PDB file of C-alpha atoms in Angstrom:
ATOM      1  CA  UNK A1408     -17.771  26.457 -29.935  1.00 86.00           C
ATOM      2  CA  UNK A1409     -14.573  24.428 -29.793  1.00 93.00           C
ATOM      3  CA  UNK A1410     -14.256  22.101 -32.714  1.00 96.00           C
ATOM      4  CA  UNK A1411     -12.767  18.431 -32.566  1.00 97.00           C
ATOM      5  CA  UNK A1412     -10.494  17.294 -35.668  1.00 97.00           C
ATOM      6  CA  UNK A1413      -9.782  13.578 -35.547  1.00 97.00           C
ATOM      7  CA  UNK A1414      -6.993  11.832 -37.747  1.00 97.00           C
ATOM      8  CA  UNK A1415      -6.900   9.478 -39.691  1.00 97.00           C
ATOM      9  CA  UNK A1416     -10.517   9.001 -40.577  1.00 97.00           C
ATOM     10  CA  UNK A1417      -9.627   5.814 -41.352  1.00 97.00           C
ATOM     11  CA  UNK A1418      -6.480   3.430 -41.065  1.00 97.00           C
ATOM     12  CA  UNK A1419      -5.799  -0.533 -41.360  1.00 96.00           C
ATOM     13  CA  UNK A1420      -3.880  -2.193 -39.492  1.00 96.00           C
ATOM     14  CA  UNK A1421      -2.443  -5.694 -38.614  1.00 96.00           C
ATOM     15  CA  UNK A1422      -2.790  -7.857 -35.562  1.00 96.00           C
ATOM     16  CA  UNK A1423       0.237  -6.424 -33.378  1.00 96.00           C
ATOM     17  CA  UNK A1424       0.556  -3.249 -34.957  1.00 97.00           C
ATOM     18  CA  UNK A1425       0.930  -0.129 -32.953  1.00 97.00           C
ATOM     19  CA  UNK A1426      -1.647   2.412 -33.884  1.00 97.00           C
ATOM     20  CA  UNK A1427      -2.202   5.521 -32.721  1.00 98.00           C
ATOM     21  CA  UNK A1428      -4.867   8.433 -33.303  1.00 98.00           C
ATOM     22  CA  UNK A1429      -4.786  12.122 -33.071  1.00 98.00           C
ATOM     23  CA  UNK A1430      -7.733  14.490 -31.651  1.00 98.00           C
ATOM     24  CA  UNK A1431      -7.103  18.172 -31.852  1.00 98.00           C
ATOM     25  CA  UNK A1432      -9.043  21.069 -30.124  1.00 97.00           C
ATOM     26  CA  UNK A1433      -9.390  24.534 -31.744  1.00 96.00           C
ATOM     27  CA  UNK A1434      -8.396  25.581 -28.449  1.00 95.00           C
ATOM     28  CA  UNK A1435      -6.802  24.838 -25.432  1.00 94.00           C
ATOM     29  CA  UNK A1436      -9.155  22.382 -23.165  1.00 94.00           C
ATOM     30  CA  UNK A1437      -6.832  20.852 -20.523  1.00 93.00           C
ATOM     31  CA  UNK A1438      -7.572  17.566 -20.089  1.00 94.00           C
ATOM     32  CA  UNK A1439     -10.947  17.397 -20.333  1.00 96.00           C
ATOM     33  CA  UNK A1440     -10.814  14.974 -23.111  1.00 97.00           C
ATOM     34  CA  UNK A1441     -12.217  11.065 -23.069  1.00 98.00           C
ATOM     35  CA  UNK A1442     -11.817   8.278 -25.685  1.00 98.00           C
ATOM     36  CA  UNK A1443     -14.431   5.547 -26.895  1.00 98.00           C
ATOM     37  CA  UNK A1444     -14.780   2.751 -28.554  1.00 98.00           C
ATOM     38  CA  UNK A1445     -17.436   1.735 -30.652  1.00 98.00           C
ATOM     39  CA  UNK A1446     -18.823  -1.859 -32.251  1.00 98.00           C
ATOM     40  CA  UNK A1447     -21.511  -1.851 -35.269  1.00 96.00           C
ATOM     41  CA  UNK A1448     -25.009  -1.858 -34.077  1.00 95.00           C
ATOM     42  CA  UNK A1449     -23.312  -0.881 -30.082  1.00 97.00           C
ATOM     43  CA  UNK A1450     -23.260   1.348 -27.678  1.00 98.00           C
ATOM     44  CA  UNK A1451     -19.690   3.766 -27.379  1.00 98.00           C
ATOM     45  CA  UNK A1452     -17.348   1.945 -24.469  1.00 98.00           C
ATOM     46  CA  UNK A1453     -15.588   4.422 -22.657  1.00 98.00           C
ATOM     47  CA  UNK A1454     -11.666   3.867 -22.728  1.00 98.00           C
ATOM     48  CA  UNK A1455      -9.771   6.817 -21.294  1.00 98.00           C
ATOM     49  CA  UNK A1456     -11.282   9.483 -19.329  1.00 97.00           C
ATOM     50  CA  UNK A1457      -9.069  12.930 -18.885  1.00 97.00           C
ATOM     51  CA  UNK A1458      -6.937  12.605 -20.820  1.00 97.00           C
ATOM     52  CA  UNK A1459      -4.585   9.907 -19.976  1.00 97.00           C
ATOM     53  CA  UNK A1460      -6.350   8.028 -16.908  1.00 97.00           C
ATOM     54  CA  UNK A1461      -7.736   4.216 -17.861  1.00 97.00           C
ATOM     55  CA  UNK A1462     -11.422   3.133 -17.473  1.00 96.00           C
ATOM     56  CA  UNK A1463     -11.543   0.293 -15.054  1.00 95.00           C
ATOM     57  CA  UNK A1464     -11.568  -3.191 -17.107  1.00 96.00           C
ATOM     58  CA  UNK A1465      -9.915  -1.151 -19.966  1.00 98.00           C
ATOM     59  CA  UNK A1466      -6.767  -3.423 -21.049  1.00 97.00           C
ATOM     60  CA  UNK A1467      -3.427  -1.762 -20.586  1.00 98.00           C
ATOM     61  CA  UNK A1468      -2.557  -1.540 -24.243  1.00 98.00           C
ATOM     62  CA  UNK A1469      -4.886   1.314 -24.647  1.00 98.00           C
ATOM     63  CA  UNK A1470      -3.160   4.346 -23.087  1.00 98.00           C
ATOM     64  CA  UNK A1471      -4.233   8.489 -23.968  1.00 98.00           C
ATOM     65  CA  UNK A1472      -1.841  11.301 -23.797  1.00 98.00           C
ATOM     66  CA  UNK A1473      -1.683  15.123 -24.573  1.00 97.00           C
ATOM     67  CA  UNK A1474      -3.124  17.714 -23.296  1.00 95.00           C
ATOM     68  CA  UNK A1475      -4.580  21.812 -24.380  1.00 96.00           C
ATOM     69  CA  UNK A1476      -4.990  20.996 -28.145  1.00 97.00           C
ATOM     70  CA  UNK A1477      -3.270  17.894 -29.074  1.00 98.00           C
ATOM     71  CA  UNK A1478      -4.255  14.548 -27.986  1.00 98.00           C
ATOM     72  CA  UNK A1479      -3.538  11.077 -29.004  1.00 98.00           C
ATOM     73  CA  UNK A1480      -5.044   7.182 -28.231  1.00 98.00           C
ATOM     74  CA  UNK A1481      -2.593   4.622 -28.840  1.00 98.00           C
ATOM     75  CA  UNK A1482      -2.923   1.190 -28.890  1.00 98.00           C
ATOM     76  CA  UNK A1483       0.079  -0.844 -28.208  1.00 97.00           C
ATOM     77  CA  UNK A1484      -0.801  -3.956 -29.592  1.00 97.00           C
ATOM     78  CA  UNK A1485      -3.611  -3.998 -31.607  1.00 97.00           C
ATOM     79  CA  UNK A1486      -5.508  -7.129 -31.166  1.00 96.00           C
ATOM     80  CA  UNK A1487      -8.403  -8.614 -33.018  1.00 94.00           C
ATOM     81  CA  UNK A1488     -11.320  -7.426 -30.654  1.00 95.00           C
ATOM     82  CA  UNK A1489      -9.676  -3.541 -31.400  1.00 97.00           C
ATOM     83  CA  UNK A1490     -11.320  -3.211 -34.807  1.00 94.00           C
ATOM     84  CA  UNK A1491     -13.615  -0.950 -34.197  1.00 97.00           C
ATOM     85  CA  UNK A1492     -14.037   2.952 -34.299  1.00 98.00           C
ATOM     86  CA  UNK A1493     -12.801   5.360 -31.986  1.00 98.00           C
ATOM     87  CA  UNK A1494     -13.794   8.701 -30.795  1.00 98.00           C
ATOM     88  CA  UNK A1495     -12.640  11.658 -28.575  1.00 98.00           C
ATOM     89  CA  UNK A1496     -14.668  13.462 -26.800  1.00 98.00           C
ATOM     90  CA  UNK A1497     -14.244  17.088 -25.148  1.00 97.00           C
ATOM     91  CA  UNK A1498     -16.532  17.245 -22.116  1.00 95.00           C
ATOM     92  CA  UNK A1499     -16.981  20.355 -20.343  1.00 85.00           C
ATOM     93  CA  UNK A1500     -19.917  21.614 -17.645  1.00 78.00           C
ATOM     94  CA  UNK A1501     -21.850  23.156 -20.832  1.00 85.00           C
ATOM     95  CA  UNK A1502     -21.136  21.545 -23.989  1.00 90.00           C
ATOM     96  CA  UNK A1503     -19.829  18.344 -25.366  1.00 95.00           C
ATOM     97  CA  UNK A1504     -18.140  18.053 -28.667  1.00 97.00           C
ATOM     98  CA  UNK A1505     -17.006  14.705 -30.070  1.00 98.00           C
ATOM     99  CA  UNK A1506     -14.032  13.752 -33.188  1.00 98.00           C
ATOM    100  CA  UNK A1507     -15.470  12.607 -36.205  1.00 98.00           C
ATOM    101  CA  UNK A1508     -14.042   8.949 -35.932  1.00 98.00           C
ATOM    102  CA  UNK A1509     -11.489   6.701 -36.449  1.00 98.00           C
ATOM    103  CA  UNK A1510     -12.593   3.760 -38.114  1.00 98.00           C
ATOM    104  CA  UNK A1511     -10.069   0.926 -37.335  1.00 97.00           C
ATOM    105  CA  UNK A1512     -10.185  -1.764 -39.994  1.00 95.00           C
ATOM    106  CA  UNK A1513      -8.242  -4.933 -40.876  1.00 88.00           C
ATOM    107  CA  UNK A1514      -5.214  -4.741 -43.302  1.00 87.00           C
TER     108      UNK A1514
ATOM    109  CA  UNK B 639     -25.008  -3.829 -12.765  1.00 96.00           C
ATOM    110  CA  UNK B 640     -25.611  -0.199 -14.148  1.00 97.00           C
ATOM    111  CA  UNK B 641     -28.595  -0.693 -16.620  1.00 98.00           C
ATOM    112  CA  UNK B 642     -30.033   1.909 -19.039  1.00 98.00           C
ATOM    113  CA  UNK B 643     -32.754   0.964 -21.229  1.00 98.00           C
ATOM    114  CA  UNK B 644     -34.214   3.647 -24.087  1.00 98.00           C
ATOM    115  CA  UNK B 645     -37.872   3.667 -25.139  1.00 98.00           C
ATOM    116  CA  UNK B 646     -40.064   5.680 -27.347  1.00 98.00           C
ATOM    117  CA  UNK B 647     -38.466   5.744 -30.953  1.00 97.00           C
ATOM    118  CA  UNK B 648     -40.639   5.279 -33.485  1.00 97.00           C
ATOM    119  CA  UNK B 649     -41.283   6.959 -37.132  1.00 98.00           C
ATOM    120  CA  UNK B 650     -42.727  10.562 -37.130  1.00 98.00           C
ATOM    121  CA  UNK B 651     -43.654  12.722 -39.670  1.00 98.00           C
ATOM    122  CA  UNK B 652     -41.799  16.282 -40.237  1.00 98.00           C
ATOM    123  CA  UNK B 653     -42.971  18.770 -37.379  1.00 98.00           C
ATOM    124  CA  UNK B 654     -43.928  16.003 -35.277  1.00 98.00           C
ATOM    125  CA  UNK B 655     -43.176  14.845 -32.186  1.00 98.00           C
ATOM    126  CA  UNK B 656     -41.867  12.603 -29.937  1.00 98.00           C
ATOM    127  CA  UNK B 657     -40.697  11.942 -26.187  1.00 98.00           C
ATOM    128  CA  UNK B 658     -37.755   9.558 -25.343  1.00 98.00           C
ATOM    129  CA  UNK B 659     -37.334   7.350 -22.286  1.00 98.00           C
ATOM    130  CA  UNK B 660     -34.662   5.927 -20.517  1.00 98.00           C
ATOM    131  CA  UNK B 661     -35.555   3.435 -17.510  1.00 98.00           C
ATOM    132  CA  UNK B 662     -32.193   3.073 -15.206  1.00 98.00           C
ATOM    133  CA  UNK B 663     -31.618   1.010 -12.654  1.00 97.00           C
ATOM    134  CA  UNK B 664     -28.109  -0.761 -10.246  1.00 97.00           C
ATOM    135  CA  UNK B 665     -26.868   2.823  -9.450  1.00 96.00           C
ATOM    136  CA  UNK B 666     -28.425   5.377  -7.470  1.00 96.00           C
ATOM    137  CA  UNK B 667     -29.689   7.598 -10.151  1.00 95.00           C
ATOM    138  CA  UNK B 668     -30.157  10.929  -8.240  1.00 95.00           C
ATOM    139  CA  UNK B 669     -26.565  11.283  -7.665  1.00 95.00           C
ATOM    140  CA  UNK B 670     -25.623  11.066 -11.313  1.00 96.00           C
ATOM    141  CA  UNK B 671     -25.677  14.117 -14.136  1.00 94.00           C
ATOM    142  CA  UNK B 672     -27.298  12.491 -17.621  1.00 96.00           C
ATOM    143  CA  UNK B 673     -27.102  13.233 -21.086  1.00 97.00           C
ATOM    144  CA  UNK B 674     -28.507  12.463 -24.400  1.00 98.00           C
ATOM    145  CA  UNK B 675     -26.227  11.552 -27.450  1.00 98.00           C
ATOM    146  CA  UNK B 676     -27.157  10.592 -31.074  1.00 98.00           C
ATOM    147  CA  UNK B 677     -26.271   9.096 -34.356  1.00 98.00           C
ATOM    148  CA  UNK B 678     -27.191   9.322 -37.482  1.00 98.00           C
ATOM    149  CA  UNK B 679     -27.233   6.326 -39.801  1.00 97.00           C
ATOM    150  CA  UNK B 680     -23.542   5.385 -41.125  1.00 96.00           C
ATOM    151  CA  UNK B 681     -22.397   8.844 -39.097  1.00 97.00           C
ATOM    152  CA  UNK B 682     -20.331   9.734 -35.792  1.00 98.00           C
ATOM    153  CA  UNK B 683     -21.477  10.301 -32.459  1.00 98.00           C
ATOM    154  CA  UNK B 684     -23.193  13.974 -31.453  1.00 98.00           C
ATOM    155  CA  UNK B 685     -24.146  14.899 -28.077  1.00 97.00           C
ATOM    156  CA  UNK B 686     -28.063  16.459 -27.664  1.00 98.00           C
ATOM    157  CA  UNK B 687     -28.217  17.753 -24.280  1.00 97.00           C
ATOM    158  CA  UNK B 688     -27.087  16.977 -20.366  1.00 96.00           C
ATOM    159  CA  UNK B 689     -29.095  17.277 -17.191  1.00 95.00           C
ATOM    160  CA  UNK B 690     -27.650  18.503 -13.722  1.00 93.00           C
ATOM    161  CA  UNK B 691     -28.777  15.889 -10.871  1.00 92.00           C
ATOM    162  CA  UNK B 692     -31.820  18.038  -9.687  1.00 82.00           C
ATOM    163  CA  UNK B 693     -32.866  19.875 -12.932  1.00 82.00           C
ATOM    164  CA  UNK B 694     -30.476  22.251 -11.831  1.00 82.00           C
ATOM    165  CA  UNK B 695     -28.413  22.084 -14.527  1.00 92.00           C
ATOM    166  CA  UNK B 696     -29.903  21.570 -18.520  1.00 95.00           C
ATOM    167  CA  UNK B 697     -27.888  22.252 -21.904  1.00 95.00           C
ATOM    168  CA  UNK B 698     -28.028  21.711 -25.319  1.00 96.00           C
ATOM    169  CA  UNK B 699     -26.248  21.201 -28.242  1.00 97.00           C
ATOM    170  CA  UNK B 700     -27.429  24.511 -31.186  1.00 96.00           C
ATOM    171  CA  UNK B 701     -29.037  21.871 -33.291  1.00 97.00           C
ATOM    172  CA  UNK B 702     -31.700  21.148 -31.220  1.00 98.00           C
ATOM    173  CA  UNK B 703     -32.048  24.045 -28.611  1.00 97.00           C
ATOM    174  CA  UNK B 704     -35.571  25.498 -28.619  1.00 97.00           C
ATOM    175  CA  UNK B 705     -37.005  21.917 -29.740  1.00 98.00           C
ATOM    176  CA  UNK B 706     -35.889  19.570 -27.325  1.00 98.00           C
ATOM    177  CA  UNK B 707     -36.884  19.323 -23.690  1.00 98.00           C
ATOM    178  CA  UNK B 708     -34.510  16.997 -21.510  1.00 97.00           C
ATOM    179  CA  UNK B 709     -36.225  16.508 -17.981  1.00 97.00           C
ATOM    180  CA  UNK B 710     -35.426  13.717 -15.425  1.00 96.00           C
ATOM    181  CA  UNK B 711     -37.746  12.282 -12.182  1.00 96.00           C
ATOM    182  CA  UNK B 712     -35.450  11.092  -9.795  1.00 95.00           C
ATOM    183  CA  UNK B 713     -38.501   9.595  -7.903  1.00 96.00           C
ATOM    184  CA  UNK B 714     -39.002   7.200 -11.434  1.00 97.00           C
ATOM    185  CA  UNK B 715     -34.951   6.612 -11.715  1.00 97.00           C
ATOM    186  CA  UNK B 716     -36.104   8.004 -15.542  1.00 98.00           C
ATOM    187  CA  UNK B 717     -35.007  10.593 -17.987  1.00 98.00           C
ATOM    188  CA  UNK B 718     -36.214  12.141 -21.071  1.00 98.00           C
ATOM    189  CA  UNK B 719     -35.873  13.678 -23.733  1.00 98.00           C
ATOM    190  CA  UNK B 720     -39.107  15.528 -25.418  1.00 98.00           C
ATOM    191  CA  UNK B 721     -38.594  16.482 -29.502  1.00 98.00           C
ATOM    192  CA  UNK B 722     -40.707  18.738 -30.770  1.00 98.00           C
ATOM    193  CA  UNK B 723     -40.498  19.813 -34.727  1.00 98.00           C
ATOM    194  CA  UNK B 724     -38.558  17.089 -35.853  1.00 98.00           C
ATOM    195  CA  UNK B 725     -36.584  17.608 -39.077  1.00 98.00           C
ATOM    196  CA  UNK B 726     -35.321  14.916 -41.459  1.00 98.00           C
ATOM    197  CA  UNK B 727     -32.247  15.491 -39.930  1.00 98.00           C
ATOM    198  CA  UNK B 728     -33.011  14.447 -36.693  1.00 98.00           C
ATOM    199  CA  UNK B 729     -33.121  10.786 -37.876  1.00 98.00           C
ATOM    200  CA  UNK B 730     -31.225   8.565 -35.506  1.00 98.00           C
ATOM    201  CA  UNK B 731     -30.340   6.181 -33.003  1.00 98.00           C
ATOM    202  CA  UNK B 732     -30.619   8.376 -29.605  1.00 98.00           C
ATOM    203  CA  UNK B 733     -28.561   7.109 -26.352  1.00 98.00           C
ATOM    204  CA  UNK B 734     -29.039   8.073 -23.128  1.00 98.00           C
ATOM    205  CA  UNK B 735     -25.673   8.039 -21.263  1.00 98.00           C
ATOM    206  CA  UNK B 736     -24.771   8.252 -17.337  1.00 97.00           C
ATOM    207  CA  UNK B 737     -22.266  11.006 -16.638  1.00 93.00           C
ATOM    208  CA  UNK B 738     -19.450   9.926 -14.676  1.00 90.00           C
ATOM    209  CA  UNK B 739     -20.413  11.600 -11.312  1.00 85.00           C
ATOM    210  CA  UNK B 740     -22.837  14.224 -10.257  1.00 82.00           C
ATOM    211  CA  UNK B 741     -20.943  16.920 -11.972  1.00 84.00           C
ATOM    212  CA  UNK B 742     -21.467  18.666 -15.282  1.00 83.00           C
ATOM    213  CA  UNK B 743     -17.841  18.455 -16.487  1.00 86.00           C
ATOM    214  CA  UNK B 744     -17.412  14.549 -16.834  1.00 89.00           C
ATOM    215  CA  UNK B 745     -17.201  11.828 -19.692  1.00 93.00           C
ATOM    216  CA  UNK B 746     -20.031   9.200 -20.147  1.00 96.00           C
ATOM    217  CA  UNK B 747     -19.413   5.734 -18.583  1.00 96.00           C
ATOM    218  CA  UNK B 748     -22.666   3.946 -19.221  1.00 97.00           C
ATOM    219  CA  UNK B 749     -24.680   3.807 -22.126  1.00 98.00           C
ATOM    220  CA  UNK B 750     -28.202   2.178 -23.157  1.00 98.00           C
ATOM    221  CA  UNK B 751     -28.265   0.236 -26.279  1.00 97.00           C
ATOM    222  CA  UNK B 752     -30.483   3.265 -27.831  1.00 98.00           C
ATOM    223  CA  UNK B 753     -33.612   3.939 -29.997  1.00 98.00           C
ATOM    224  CA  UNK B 754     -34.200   4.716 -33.282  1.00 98.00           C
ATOM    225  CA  UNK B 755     -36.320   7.730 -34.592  1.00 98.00           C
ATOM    226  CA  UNK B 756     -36.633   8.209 -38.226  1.00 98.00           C
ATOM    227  CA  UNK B 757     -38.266  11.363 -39.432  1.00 98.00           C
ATOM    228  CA  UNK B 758     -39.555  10.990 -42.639  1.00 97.00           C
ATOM    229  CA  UNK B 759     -43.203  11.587 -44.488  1.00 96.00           C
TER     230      UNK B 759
END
C-alpha cells in the first residue's frame, strides 16, 4: 500500500505569513493527489484536486504543486479563516490513503 | 445545493453491529462514485470504502474488509455502509463523501456533516 508522510505535523504561523506543507508518497503516484481543509467539529473542504488544479470558490492564495512523490500546499497569505488542519490525500480507482495532518495554529 | 446527510450512529457493544445512512439530494446521485471516510476522536482522516455508480465497483480499506458492507440504491438517492463486528477501534465520526465524477480515481468534493459510532461495553 502506498504510504502518505505529511510535514510539519504542526506549525504556527502569523497573519500574512507564507506557509507551506509537504506530502510525500512512498512511491510515485502522478498527480493523483488532493488537499483539504478541515474546521473542529467539520466536515474536510476540498482545496486542490490533482495536484495543482483549484476547487471552484477556493481563494487564489491556496495553490498545490509537485508531482510522483513530493507534493506541497502553500498558502500565500495566510489569513485568519486558514487556521485549520490540512490534509493530502492520494486517490486512486482502488484505494485511498490520506497524510496524517497539518495542524495550522496561531503564533 | 449538493446535500449529504448521515444517519444511524449510535453506541454498540463489541461484536455488534450497525448500518450507516446517508440521504443525498441537489445532484443526480446515480452518476456519482461514493465513499465512506472516518475519524477517530482527536485523530486524522481514514478512508473506509468507495462504491462504483452501479455496484459495479466496491473497495475497502484492510481495516475493515470482511466486516463492512458498503451498498448504494440509486432508486433511494442513499448509501450505506453495514458494520458488522465492531471493535473499540472502530469508534468514530463516519462521513459519507461524493466522489468527484462517476469514476473510481477522483478526490471527494462533498461531504455530510457525519455520525458518530462509539464502540464500547
Amino acid at each position: 500500500d502506498i504510504q502518505m508522510t505529511q510535514s510539519p505535523s504542526t506549525l504556527s504561523a502569523s497573519v500574512g505569513d507564507r506557509v507551506t506543507i509537504t506530502c510525500r508518497a512512498s512511491q510515485s503516484i502522478s498527480n493523483w493527489l488532493a488537499w483539504y481543509q478541515q474546521k473542529p467539529g467539520k466536515a474536510p473542504k476540498l482545496l486542490i484536486y490533482k495536484a495543482s488544479s483549484l476547487e471552484t470558490g477556493v481563494p487564489s492564495r491556496f495553490s498545490g504543486s509537485g508531482s510522483e512523490t513530493e507534493f506541497t500546499l502553500t498558502i500565500s497569505s495566510l489569513q485568519p479563516d486558514d487556521f485549520a488542519t490540512y490534509y493530502c490525500l492520494h486517490y486512486n480507482s482502488y484505494s485511498k490513503t490520506f497524510g496524517q495532518g497539518t495542524k495550522v495554529a496561531i503564533k | 445545493e449538493v446535500q449529504l446527510v448521515e444517519s444511524g450512529g449510535g453506541l454498540v457493544k463489541p461484536g455488534g453491529s450497525l448500518r450507516l445512512s446517508c440521504a443525498a439530494s441537489g445532484f443526480s446521485f446515480s452518476f456519482y462514485s461514493l465513499n465512506w471516510v472516518r475519524q477517530a476522536p482527536g485523530k486524522g482522516l481514514e478512508w473506509v470504502s468507495s462504491i462504483g455508480i452501479s455496484n459495479n465497483y466496491i473497495y475497502y480499506a484492510d481495516s475493515v474488509q470482511g466486516r463492512f458492507t458498503i451498498s448504494r440504491d440509486n432508486a433511494k438517492n442513499s448509501l450505506y455502509l453495514q458494520m458488522n463486528s465492531l471493535r473499540a477501534e472502530d469508534t468514530a465520526v463516519y462521513y459519507c463523501a461524493r466522489g468527484a465524477t462517476s469514476g473510481m480515481s477522483v478526490p471527494f468534493d462533498y461531504w455530510g456533516q457525519g455520525t458518530l459510532v462509539t464502540v464500547s461495553s
